[in-house]
Coordinates of C-alpha atoms in Angstrom, one line a residue:
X448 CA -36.0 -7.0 14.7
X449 CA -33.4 -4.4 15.3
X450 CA -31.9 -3.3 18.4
X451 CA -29.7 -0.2 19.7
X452 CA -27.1 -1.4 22.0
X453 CA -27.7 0.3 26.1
X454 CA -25.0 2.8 26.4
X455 CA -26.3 4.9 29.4
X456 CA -26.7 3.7 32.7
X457 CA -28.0 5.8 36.2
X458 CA -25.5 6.3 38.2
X459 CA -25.9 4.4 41.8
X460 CA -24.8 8.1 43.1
X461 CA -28.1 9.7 41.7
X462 CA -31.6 9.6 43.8
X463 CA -33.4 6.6 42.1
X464 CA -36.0 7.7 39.4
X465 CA -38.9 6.0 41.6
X466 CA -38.1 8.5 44.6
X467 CA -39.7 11.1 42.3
X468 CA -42.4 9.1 41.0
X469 CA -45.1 10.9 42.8
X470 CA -44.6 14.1 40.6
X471 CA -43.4 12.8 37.4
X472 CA -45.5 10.9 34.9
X473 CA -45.0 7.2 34.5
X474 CA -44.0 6.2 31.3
X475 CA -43.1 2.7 29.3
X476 CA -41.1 2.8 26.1
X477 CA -41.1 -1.1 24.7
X478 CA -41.3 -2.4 27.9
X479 CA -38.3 -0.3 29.6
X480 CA -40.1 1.8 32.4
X481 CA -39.1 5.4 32.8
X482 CA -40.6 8.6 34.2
X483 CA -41.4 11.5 32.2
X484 CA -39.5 14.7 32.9
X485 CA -37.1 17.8 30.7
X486 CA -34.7 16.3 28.5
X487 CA -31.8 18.0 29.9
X488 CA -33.4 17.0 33.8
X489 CA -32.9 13.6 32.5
X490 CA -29.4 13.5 31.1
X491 CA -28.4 15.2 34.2
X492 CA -29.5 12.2 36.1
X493 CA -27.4 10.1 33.7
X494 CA -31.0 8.8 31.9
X495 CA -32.0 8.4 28.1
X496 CA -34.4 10.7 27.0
X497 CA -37.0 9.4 24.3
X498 CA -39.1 11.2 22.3
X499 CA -42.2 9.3 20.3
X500 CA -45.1 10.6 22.3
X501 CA -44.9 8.7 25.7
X502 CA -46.2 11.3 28.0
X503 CA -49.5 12.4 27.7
X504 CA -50.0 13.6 30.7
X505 CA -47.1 15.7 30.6
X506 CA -46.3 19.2 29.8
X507 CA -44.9 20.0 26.0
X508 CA -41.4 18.9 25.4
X509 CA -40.8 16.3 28.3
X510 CA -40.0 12.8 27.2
X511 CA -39.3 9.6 28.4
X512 CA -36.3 9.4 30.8
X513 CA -35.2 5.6 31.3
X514 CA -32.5 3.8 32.6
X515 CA -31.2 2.6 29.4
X516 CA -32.3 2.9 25.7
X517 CA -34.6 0.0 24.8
X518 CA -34.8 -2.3 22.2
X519 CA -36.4 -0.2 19.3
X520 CA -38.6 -2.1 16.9
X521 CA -38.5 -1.0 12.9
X522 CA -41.7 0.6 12.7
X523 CA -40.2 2.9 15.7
X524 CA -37.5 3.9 14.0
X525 CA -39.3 4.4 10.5
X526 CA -41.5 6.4 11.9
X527 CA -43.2 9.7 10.1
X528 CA -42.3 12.2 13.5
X529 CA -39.9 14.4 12.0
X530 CA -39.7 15.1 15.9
X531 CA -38.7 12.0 16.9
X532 CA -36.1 11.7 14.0
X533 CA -34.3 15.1 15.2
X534 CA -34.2 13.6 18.6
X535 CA -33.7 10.2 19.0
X536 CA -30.5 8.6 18.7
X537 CA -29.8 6.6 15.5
X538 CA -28.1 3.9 14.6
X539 CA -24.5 3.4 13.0
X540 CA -21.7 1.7 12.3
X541 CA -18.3 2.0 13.3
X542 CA -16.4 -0.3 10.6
X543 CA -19.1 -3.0 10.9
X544 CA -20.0 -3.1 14.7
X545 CA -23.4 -1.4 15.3
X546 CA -23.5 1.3 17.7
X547 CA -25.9 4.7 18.9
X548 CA -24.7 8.1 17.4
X549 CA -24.6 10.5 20.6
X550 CA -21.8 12.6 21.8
X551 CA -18.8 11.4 22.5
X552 CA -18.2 12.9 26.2
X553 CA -21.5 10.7 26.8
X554 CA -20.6 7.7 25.0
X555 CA -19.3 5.1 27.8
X556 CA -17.9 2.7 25.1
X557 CA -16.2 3.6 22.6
X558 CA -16.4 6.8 20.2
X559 CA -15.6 6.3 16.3
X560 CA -16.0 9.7 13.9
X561 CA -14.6 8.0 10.7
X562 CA -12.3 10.1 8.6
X563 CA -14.7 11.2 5.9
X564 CA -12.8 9.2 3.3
X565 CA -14.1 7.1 0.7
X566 CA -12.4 3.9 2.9
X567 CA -13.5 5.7 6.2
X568 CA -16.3 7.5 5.9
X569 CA -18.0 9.4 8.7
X570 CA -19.7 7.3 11.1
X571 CA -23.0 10.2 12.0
X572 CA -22.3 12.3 8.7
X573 CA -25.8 14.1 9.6
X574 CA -24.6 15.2 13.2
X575 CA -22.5 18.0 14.7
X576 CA -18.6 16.8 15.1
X577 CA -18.7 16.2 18.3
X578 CA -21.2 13.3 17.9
X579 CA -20.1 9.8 16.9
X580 CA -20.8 6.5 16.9
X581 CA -20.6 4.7 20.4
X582 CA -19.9 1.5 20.1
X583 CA -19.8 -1.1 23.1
X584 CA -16.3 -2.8 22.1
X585 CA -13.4 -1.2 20.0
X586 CA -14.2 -1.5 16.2
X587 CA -11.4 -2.5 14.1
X588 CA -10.2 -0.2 11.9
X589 CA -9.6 -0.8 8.2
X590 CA -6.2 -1.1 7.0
X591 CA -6.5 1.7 4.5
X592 CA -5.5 1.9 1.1
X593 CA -1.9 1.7 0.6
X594 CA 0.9 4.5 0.0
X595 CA 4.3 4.9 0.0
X596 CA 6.4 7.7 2.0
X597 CA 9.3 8.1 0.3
X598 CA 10.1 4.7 -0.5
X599 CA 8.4 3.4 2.5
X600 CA 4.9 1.5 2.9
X601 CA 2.2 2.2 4.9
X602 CA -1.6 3.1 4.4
X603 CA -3.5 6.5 4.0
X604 CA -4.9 7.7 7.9
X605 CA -5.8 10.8 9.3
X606 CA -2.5 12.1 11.1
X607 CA -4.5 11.6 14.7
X608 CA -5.1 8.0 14.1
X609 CA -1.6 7.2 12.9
X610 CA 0.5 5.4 15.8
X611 CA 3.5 5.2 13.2
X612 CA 4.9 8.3 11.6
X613 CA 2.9 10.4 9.1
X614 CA 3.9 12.0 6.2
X615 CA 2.2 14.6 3.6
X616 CA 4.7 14.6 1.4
X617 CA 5.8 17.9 -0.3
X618 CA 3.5 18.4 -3.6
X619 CA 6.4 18.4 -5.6
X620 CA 7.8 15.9 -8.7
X621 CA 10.6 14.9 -6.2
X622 CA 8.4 14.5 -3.2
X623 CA 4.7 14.4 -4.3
X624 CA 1.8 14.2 -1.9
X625 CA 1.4 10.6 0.0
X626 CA -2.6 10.5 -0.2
X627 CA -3.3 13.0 -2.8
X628 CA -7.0 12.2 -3.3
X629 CA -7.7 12.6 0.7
X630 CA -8.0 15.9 2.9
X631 CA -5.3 17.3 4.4
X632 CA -5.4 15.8 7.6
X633 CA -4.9 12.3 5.7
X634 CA -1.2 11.1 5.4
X635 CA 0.7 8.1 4.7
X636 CA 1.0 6.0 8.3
X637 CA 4.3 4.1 8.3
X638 CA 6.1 1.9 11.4
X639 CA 8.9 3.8 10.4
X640 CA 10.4 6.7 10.0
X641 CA 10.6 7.6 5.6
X642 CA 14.4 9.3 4.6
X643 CA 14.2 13.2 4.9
X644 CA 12.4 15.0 1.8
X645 CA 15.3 15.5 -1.1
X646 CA 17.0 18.7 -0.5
X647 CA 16.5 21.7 -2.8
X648 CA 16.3 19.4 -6.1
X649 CA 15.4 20.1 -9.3
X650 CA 17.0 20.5 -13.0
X651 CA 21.0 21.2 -12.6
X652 CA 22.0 25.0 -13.6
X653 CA 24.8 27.5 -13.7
X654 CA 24.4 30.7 -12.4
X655 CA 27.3 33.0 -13.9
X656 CA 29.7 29.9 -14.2
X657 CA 28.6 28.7 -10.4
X658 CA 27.0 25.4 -10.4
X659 CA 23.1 25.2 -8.9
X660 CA 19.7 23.6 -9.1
X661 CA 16.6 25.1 -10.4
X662 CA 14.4 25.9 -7.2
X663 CA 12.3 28.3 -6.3
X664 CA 13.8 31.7 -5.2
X665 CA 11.4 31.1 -1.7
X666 CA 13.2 27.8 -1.2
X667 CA 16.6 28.9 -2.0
X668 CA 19.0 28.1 0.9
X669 CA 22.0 29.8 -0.8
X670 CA 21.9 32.7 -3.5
X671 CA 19.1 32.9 -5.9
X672 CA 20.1 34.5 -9.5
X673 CA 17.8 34.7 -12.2
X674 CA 19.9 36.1 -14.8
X675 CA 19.2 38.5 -16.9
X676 CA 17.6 37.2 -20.0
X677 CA 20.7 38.7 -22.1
X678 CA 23.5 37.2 -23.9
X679 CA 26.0 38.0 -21.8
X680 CA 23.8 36.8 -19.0
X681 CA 21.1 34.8 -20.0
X682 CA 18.7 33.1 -17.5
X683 CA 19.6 30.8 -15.3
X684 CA 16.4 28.4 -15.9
X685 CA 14.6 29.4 -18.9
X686 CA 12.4 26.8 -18.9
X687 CA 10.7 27.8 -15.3
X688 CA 8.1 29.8 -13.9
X689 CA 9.6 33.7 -12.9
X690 CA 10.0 32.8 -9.2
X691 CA 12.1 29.4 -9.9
X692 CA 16.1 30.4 -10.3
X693 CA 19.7 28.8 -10.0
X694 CA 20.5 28.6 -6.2
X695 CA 23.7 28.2 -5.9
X696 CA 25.7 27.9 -2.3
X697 CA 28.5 30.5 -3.0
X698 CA 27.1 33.8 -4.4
X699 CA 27.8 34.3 -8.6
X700 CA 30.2 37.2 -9.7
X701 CA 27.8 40.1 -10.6
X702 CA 26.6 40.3 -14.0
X703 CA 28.6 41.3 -16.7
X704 CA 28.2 45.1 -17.9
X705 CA 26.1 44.5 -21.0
X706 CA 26.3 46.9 -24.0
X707 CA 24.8 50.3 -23.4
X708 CA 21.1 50.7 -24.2
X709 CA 20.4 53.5 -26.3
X710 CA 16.8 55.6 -25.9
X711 CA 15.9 57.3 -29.4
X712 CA 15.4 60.4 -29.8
X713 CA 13.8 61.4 -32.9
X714 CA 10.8 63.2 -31.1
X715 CA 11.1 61.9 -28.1
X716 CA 11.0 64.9 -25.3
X717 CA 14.2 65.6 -23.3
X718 CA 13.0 64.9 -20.2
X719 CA 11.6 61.2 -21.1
X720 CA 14.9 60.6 -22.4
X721 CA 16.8 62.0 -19.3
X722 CA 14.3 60.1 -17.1
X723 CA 14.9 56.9 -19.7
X724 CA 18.7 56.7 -18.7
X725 CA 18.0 57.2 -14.8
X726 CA 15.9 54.2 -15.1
X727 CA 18.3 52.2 -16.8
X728 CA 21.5 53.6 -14.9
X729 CA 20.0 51.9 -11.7
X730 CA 18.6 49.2 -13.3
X731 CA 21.8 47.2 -14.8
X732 CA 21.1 44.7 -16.6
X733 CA 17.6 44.9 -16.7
X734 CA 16.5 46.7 -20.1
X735 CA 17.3 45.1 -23.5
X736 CA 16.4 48.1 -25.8
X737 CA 13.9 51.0 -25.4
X738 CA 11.0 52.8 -27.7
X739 CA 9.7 55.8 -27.5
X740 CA 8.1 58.1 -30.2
X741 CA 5.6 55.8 -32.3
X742 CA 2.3 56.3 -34.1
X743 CA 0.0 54.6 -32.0
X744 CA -4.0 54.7 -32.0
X745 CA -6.4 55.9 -29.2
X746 CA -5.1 58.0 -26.3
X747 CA -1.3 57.2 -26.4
X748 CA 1.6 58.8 -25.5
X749 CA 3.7 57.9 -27.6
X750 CA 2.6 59.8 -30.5
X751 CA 3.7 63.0 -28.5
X752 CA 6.9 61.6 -27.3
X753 CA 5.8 61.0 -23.8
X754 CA 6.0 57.8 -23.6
X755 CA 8.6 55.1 -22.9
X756 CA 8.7 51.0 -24.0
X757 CA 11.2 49.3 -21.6
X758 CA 11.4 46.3 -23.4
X759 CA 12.8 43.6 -20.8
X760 CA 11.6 40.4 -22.8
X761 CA 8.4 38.5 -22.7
X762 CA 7.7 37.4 -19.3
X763 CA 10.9 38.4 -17.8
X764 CA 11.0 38.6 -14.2
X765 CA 12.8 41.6 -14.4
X766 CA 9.8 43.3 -15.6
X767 CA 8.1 43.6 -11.7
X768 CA 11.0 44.6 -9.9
X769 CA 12.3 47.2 -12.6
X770 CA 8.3 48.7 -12.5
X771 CA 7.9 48.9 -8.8
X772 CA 11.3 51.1 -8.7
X773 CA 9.7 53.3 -11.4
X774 CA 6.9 53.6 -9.4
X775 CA 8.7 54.6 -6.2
X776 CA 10.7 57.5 -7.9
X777 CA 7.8 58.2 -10.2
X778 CA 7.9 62.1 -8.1
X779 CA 11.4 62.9 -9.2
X780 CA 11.0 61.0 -12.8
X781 CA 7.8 63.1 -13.6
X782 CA 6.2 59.5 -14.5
X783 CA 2.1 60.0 -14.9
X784 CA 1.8 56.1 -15.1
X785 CA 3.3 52.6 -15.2
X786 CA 2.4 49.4 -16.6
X787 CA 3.6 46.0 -16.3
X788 CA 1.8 42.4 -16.7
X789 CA -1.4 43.8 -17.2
X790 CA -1.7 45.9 -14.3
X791 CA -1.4 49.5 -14.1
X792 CA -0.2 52.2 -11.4
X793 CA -1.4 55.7 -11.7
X794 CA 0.7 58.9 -10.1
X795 CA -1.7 59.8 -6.8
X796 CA -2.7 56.4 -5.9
X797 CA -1.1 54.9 -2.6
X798 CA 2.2 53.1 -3.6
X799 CA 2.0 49.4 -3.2
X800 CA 3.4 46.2 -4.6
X801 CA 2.5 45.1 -8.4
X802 CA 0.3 42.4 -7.3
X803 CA -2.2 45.2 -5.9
X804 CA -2.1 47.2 -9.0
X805 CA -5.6 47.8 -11.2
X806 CA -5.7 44.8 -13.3
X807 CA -6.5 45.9 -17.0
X808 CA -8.3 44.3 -20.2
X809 CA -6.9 41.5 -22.0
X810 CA -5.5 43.3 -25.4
X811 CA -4.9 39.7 -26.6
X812 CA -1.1 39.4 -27.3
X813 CA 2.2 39.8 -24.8
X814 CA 3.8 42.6 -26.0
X815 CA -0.3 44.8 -26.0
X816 CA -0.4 43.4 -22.6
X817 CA 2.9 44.9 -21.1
X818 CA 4.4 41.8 -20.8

């Protein structure tokens, strides 16, 4: 036989259930006597409602308000009354002591949720958050699987249970996530406190012949210089993503003048070319060689001289900067449309940053794709 602890007790503030007895229903629910009355009438009186069918008597909806939950046999708790299963407590257990799910504000012993981890899972996953298991006495809490912060031990919590120090870690090779397999709210508990996260780390680098680290420009504490992807300045970390540079703490000499880019001009109309070298005058640095007239298929410009190629190297990320300036002179530079990465502005829409332009189709290689 199974039994749900009693957690609910009348108050000796509250008029005595028998006071009433005279207009409520008499009830008995395995032995335990109540009265039947509302639901919410009874928890205001500090009682435990029970459904199951106890008052006949009664009007539709009132249940069996008793001092205490009784003992409830198996078959009572298997029942087929989908009614009684939305309404009556249930059992659970808080890391191996049994206890009633109800909400916490009316549990008088002690309220476990669990931390919805594989090692802690919730205690009443069926119920709203604010209803746990009540337990009478404390459960102990598992010790967790273990981590390490940093070079110190400790064991994989929610950050609200930890009575130690928690840390997340930073996602990163030199400081990777503590518990990287549990939600977010899950960190590495430790007595003590782990050494600070490594500062701006990464690969060494040298940014115009000042020594850096490879970080990203977001993280940079100093000066961030990406470098130009040219000989005479090549990239500062070739090897990263576009928003990872050389940060450096004092600020690199400014790039070398690099060899003057010519536009051709065999049929290439004068004011593309004169446009061309406004582009590139105010862009130093930023344009390795540029195209213009060229037989091309479809609806180009190109054919008709119209048409530019800024070539700033595959995946260069001078390529955003340098069209977002076209795109904010495009007025004075007579420009009908730009395209960069895949995206395309168009003269008359609203001016806003590359990320928001029209994405276009995949034309299946870097140099088709504007890249």
């Amino acid at each position: 036989m199974r039994y749900l602890i009693p957690i609910l007790a009348l108050t000796a503030t509250c008029t005595s259930l028998s006071a009433k007895s005279k207009r409520w229903e008499q009830c008995d629910v395995q032995g335990e006597e109540g009265h039947c009355m509302p639901p919410a009438e009874c928890k205001a009186w500090n009682g435990v409602p029970v459904a199951g069918g106890f008052c006949h008597h009664s009007p539709h909806g009132w249940q069996c308000c008793t001092a205490e939950l009784p003992p409830v046999e198996p078959s009572f708790t298997e029942a087929a009354d989908d009614d009684l299963a939305k309404r009556a407590p249930r059992s659970c257990s808080a890391y191996g002591v049994p206890g009633t799910c109800i909400k916490k504000s009316a549990c008088r012993g002690t309220a476990t949720p669990g931390a919805g981890t594989p090692d802690d899972p919730w205690t009443c996953p069926r119920d709203p958050n604010d209803v746990m298991c009540c337990t009478e006495k404390p459960p102990t809490r598992p010790p967790g699987k273990k981590c390490n912060a940093r070079g110190v031990p400790g064991v994989c919590i929610k950050k609200s249970a930890c009575s130690g120090v928690a840390t997340p870690g930073a996602g990163t090779p030199e400081d990777p996530w503590t518990c990287p397999k549990d939600p977010t709210d899950v960190m590495c508990c430790t007595d003590r406190a782990p050494p600070p996260p490594p500062g701006p780390g990464g690969k060494k680098c040298n940014a115009r012949g000042v020594p850096g680290v490879c970080v990203k420009k977001s993280a940079c504490r100093g000066f961030a210089t990406p470098g130009a992807g040219t000989p005479n300045d090549p990239w500062t970390c070739p090897k990263d993503p576009n928003d990872v540079m050389c940060c450096t703490e004092k600020q690199p000499p400014p790039p070398p003048a690099a060899a003057p880019v010519k536009i051709p001009e065999h049929k290439c109309k004068r004011h593309v070319i004169d446009a061309g070298y406004k582009i590139i005058n105010a862009n130093p640095g930023k344009v390795k060689s540029v195209g213009c007239y060229g037989q091309r298929s479809g609806k180009s410009e190109h054919p008709l001289g119209l048409a530019l190629d800024l070539m700033t190297g595959a995946h260069s990320p001078n390529g955003q900067p340098l069209g977002e300036w076209v795109m904010n002179h495009a007025g004075e530079l007579r420009v009908t449309y730009v395209i960069w990465g895949q995206k395309i502005w168009e003269s008359g829409e609203r001016v806003r940053p590359w990320a928001q332009w029209k994405q276009m189709e995949d034309r299946g290689g870097v140099t088709a794709n504007h890249w």
